Amino acid sequence: MTYLSRIRINPLRAESRRLLANPRAMHGAVSGGVPGAPDGERVLWRLDADNPHRPHLFVLTRSKPDWRHIVERAGWPDAEGEHAAIRDYFPLLRQIAIGREFAFRLTASPVQNSHAPLNPTPAQAARLAATSEADQKRPRGFRLGHRTAAAQLDWFLTRTERWGFEVPVSRTDAPAPGLVHVGDEPTSTDSDTSDIGPARDVRITARARRSFLKNGKGPRVTFQSATFEGRLRVTDTAAITARLLEGIGPSKAYGCGLLTLAPLQGRAG
């Protein structure tokens, strides 16, 4: 079976502040809620902090988890309410059908591959220097994070087809005469917009740069993340189901990759 959990986090507690600030620490706490070996299954998680006073941790697991250690150290263990909701994921997967629309949220790490980074890190520079000029084999590229919102959005929209869904055109009023929508902002039609498609029903609601030492003392891990929210339409049930269960993009251990769906309120699916 597969389970989706939602855990309430109390941001005023010392342990909560440590978990919220460090994806490596949160990864350890999440792994501690799953029985068996830490590497026995792929665990996806995402921290939603729309309300910084009431952040929620979402976790997708194959085995039934136990979150009492997080609730006791980083939640409200003696307060009323459901501190850690654990739900069977199958009812949602059963709703997946061609043409059905859902509201979605995804925190991902948009990346690109480059053989010549503009500002290489010391480790990248050492690897480049070690590459022999006589070596005819093309060196392995570097995975670099997209830093701008425009590049991150383009990364997302150019990959939705392979992920089994499309993002429909945004349901907005037509722009005023003489203006067209480019992304989220109107611009004059004097510029060349022939390659710009219609605005899609997706927006980036959060962006962050994360940097920390792996295992607390190893090499530094740095990545860019972006949270996408909007509306999607299913085009391939097998592909989107795989992405729901296996995640999207890199940095899955550190809070990226979990795609979640919700029914569209007041709309027929």
Short mmCIF file of C-alpha atoms in Angstrom, two decimals:
data_model
loop_
_atom_site.label_atom_id
_atom_site.label_comp_id
_atom_site.label_asym_id
_atom_site.label_seq_id
_atom_site.Cartn_x
_atom_site.Cartn_y
_atom_site.Cartn_z
CA MET A 1 0.00 0.00 0.00
CA THR A 2 0.91 3.67 -0.21
CA TYR A 3 0.19 6.33 2.40
CA LEU A 4 0.09 10.12 2.30
CA SER A 5 0.68 11.79 5.66
CA ARG A 6 0.18 15.37 6.81
CA ILE A 7 1.98 16.40 10.00
CA ARG A 8 1.45 19.67 11.86
CA ILE A 9 4.67 21.47 12.82
CA ASN A 10 4.96 23.93 15.70
CA PRO A 11 7.51 26.49 14.43
CA LEU A 12 8.19 27.90 17.92
CA ARG A 13 9.90 24.78 19.25
CA ALA A 14 13.68 24.42 19.10
CA GLU A 15 13.56 21.10 17.23
CA SER A 16 11.08 22.52 14.74
CA ARG A 17 13.37 25.43 13.92
CA ARG A 18 16.21 22.98 13.25
CA LEU A 19 14.06 20.84 10.97
CA LEU A 20 12.57 23.79 9.11
CA ALA A 21 15.99 25.31 8.44
CA ASN A 22 17.85 22.18 7.34
CA PRO A 23 16.54 19.74 4.69
CA ARG A 24 19.16 17.19 5.78
CA ALA A 25 17.76 17.22 9.33
CA MET A 26 14.18 16.95 8.06
CA HIS A 27 15.18 14.04 5.84
CA GLY A 28 16.52 12.26 8.91
CA ALA A 29 13.32 12.90 10.86
CA VAL A 30 11.18 11.64 7.98
CA SER A 31 13.31 8.52 7.55
CA GLY A 32 12.87 7.80 11.25
CA GLY A 33 9.12 7.41 10.77
CA VAL A 34 9.39 4.50 8.34
CA PRO A 35 10.04 0.97 9.63
CA GLY A 36 12.85 -1.06 8.16
CA ALA A 37 16.12 0.06 6.58
CA PRO A 38 16.40 3.79 5.68
CA ASP A 39 17.15 2.89 2.04
CA GLY A 40 14.45 0.23 1.84
CA GLU A 41 11.96 2.46 0.03
CA ARG A 42 11.73 5.81 -1.70
CA VAL A 43 10.16 8.33 0.67
CA LEU A 44 8.94 11.63 -0.75
CA TRP A 45 8.27 14.66 1.41
CA ARG A 46 7.43 18.34 1.09
CA LEU A 47 7.21 21.18 3.57
CA ASP A 48 4.30 23.56 2.97
CA ALA A 49 4.72 26.84 4.83
CA ASP A 50 1.97 28.97 3.29
CA ASN A 51 1.19 29.98 6.84
CA PRO A 52 4.58 30.30 8.59
CA HIS A 53 2.83 29.97 11.95
CA ARG A 54 1.27 26.62 10.98
CA PRO A 55 3.56 24.78 8.52
CA HIS A 56 2.63 21.28 7.41
CA LEU A 57 4.88 18.40 6.44
CA PHE A 58 3.56 16.06 3.73
CA VAL A 59 5.13 12.61 3.33
CA LEU A 60 4.45 9.79 0.86
CA THR A 61 5.48 6.30 1.98
CA ARG A 62 4.95 2.73 0.75
CA SER A 63 4.73 1.32 4.29
CA LYS A 64 2.55 2.67 7.09
CA PRO A 65 4.59 5.23 9.06
CA ASP A 66 4.68 6.36 12.68
CA TRP A 67 5.18 10.10 13.24
CA ARG A 68 5.00 10.23 17.02
CA HIS A 69 8.67 11.24 17.31
CA ILE A 70 8.05 14.33 15.13
CA VAL A 71 4.82 15.24 16.93
CA GLU A 72 6.46 14.91 20.35
CA ARG A 73 9.56 16.95 19.48
CA ALA A 74 8.29 19.38 16.85
CA GLY A 75 4.49 19.53 17.12
CA TRP A 76 1.77 20.01 19.74
CA PRO A 77 1.74 16.60 21.48
CA ASP A 78 -0.75 17.57 24.20
CA ALA A 79 -3.07 19.76 22.11
CA GLU A 80 -6.40 18.78 20.60
CA GLY A 81 -6.82 17.82 16.97
CA GLU A 82 -5.23 15.41 14.51
CA HIS A 83 -1.49 15.94 14.73
CA ALA A 84 -0.48 13.45 12.04
CA ALA A 85 -3.12 12.42 9.51
CA ILE A 86 -2.23 9.22 7.62
CA ARG A 87 -4.41 8.33 4.63
CA ASP A 88 -4.48 5.48 2.15
CA TYR A 89 -3.34 6.86 -1.21
CA PHE A 90 -5.30 4.40 -3.35
CA PRO A 91 -8.61 6.37 -3.40
CA LEU A 92 -6.81 9.27 -5.08
CA LEU A 93 -5.03 7.05 -7.60
CA ARG A 94 -8.38 5.49 -8.47
CA GLN A 95 -9.63 8.91 -9.59
CA ILE A 96 -6.89 9.33 -12.22
CA ALA A 97 -8.48 9.29 -15.68
CA ILE A 98 -7.70 10.76 -19.09
CA GLY A 99 -9.05 14.29 -19.35
CA ARG A 100 -9.73 14.74 -15.64
CA GLU A 101 -8.50 17.99 -14.12
CA PHE A 102 -7.00 18.53 -10.66
CA ALA A 103 -5.48 21.32 -8.63
CA PHE A 104 -1.83 20.48 -8.01
CA ARG A 105 1.20 21.47 -6.00
CA LEU A 106 4.81 20.46 -6.60
CA THR A 107 8.07 21.57 -5.03
CA ALA A 108 10.86 20.59 -7.41
CA SER A 109 14.50 21.33 -8.16
CA PRO A 110 14.64 22.54 -11.81
CA VAL A 111 18.02 21.70 -13.31
CA GLN A 112 19.98 21.72 -16.54
CA ASN A 113 23.10 19.89 -17.69
CA SER A 114 26.15 21.91 -18.73
CA HIS A 115 29.68 20.92 -19.77
CA ALA A 116 31.07 24.40 -19.03
CA PRO A 117 29.61 26.14 -15.96
CA LEU A 118 30.15 29.92 -15.98
CA ASN A 119 31.22 30.10 -12.34
CA PRO A 120 32.44 26.62 -11.41
CA THR A 121 32.71 25.63 -7.79
CA PRO A 122 36.11 24.42 -6.53
CA ALA A 123 35.00 20.82 -7.01
CA GLN A 124 33.78 21.52 -10.54
CA ALA A 125 36.99 23.38 -11.41
CA ALA A 126 39.08 20.45 -10.16
CA ARG A 127 37.09 18.03 -12.28
CA LEU A 128 37.47 20.22 -15.36
CA ALA A 129 41.21 20.51 -14.78
CA ALA A 130 41.53 16.75 -14.43
CA THR A 131 39.99 16.18 -17.84
CA SER A 132 42.79 15.39 -20.28
CA GLU A 133 42.89 17.38 -23.50
CA ALA A 134 43.81 14.16 -25.28
CA ASP A 135 40.76 12.37 -23.93
CA GLN A 136 38.42 11.92 -26.87
CA LYS A 137 35.50 10.95 -24.66
CA ARG A 138 33.14 13.81 -23.92
CA PRO A 139 33.24 14.54 -20.18
CA ARG A 140 30.14 14.03 -18.08
CA GLY A 141 28.13 17.23 -17.74
CA PHE A 142 27.42 19.15 -14.56
CA ARG A 143 23.93 19.35 -13.09
CA LEU A 144 23.19 23.03 -12.51
CA GLY A 145 20.08 24.50 -10.95
CA HIS A 146 17.96 27.04 -12.82
CA ARG A 147 18.10 30.29 -10.85
CA THR A 148 15.44 32.50 -12.43
CA ALA A 149 11.68 32.08 -12.14
CA ALA A 150 11.32 32.22 -15.94
CA ALA A 151 13.82 29.39 -16.46
CA GLN A 152 12.24 27.32 -13.68
CA LEU A 153 8.77 27.74 -15.17
CA ASP A 154 10.06 26.83 -18.63
CA TRP A 155 11.71 23.71 -17.17
CA PHE A 156 8.35 22.67 -15.72
CA LEU A 157 6.16 23.39 -18.75
CA THR A 158 8.45 21.66 -21.24
CA ARG A 159 8.31 18.41 -19.25
CA THR A 160 4.64 18.00 -18.35
CA GLU A 161 3.88 15.85 -21.43
CA ARG A 162 6.37 13.17 -20.40
CA TRP A 163 4.97 13.33 -16.86
CA GLY A 164 1.48 12.44 -18.11
CA PHE A 165 -0.37 15.74 -17.90
CA GLU A 166 -0.75 19.16 -19.44
CA VAL A 167 -1.36 22.56 -17.89
CA PRO A 168 -4.42 24.14 -19.53
CA VAL A 169 -4.55 27.73 -20.71
CA SER A 170 -5.23 30.10 -17.84
CA ARG A 171 -8.88 31.01 -17.34
CA THR A 172 -8.45 34.77 -17.42
CA ASP A 173 -10.15 37.62 -19.19
CA ALA A 174 -8.72 38.76 -22.49
CA PRO A 175 -6.11 41.55 -22.17
CA ALA A 176 -6.97 45.11 -23.09
CA PRO A 177 -6.60 46.08 -26.78
CA GLY A 178 -2.94 46.51 -27.72
CA LEU A 179 -1.66 44.26 -24.94
CA VAL A 180 -0.86 40.56 -24.70
CA HIS A 181 0.03 38.45 -21.70
CA VAL A 182 3.63 37.28 -21.45
CA GLY A 183 3.86 35.04 -18.42
CA ASP A 184 2.09 36.97 -15.68
CA GLU A 185 2.66 40.52 -16.96
CA PRO A 186 1.15 42.38 -19.95
CA THR A 187 3.52 43.96 -22.43
CA SER A 188 3.16 45.97 -25.60
CA THR A 189 2.52 44.09 -28.85
CA ASP A 190 5.35 46.10 -30.41
CA SER A 191 7.81 43.45 -29.19
CA ASP A 192 8.14 40.13 -30.98
CA THR A 193 5.91 37.63 -29.15
CA SER A 194 5.52 35.11 -31.96
CA ASP A 195 7.22 32.38 -29.90
CA ILE A 196 5.27 33.06 -26.71
CA GLY A 197 2.30 30.80 -26.11
CA PRO A 198 -0.82 31.59 -24.11
CA ALA A 199 -0.53 31.93 -20.35
CA ARG A 200 -0.90 28.60 -18.55
CA ASP A 201 -2.78 27.93 -15.34
CA VAL A 202 0.34 27.60 -13.18
CA ARG A 203 2.34 29.93 -10.96
CA ILE A 204 5.46 29.76 -8.82
CA THR A 205 4.50 30.47 -5.22
CA ALA A 206 7.89 29.99 -3.52
CA ARG A 207 11.55 29.85 -4.49
CA ALA A 208 14.59 29.02 -2.36
CA ARG A 209 18.29 28.24 -2.47
CA ARG A 210 19.34 25.47 -0.10
CA SER A 211 22.91 24.81 1.00
CA PHE A 212 24.19 22.49 3.74
CA LEU A 213 26.88 19.91 4.47
CA LYS A 214 26.00 16.36 3.52
CA ASN A 215 25.83 14.17 6.63
CA GLY A 216 26.78 17.26 8.63
CA LYS A 217 30.48 17.07 7.71
CA GLY A 218 30.72 15.87 4.10
CA PRO A 219 30.72 17.86 0.84
CA ARG A 220 28.38 20.83 0.56
CA VAL A 221 25.00 20.19 -1.07
CA THR A 222 23.46 23.17 -2.87
CA PHE A 223 20.29 23.25 -4.93
CA GLN A 224 17.53 25.59 -6.10
CA SER A 225 13.89 24.79 -5.45
CA ALA A 226 10.61 26.18 -6.76
CA THR A 227 7.02 25.47 -5.73
CA PHE A 228 4.53 25.24 -8.59
CA GLU A 229 0.77 25.47 -8.10
CA GLY A 230 -2.06 25.43 -10.59
CA ARG A 231 -4.36 23.21 -12.60
CA LEU A 232 -3.47 20.15 -14.65
CA ARG A 233 -5.28 17.84 -17.04
CA VAL A 234 -4.38 14.13 -17.18
CA THR A 235 -3.11 12.93 -20.56
CA ASP A 236 -1.44 9.61 -19.63
CA THR A 237 -2.68 7.73 -16.57
CA ALA A 238 0.34 5.42 -16.27
CA ALA A 239 2.89 8.25 -16.58
CA ILE A 240 1.25 10.56 -14.04
CA THR A 241 0.70 7.68 -11.60
CA ALA A 242 4.41 6.88 -11.82
CA ARG A 243 5.29 10.50 -11.07
CA LEU A 244 2.86 10.62 -8.15
CA LEU A 245 4.49 7.54 -6.63
CA GLU A 246 8.13 8.08 -7.62
CA GLY A 247 8.45 11.87 -7.64
CA ILE A 248 9.69 14.46 -10.11
CA GLY A 249 13.21 15.75 -10.63
CA PRO A 250 16.32 15.56 -8.40
CA SER A 251 16.88 16.33 -4.69
CA LYS A 252 14.02 14.04 -3.62
CA ALA A 253 15.71 13.26 -0.31
CA TYR A 254 15.66 16.95 0.57
CA GLY A 255 12.01 17.88 0.10
CA CYS A 256 11.66 18.04 -3.68
CA GLY A 257 9.65 15.89 -6.10
CA LEU A 258 6.35 15.26 -4.28
CA LEU A 259 3.42 16.04 -6.61
CA THR A 260 0.06 16.24 -4.84
CA LEU A 261 -3.41 16.56 -6.38
CA ALA A 262 -6.73 17.83 -5.08
CA PRO A 263 -10.22 17.99 -6.58
CA LEU A 264 -11.09 21.29 -8.23
CA GLN A 265 -13.68 22.96 -6.04
CA GLY A 266 -16.95 23.66 -7.84
CA ARG A 267 -15.77 22.17 -11.15
CA ALA A 268 -16.63 18.92 -12.82
CA GLY A 269 -13.64 16.64 -13.23
#
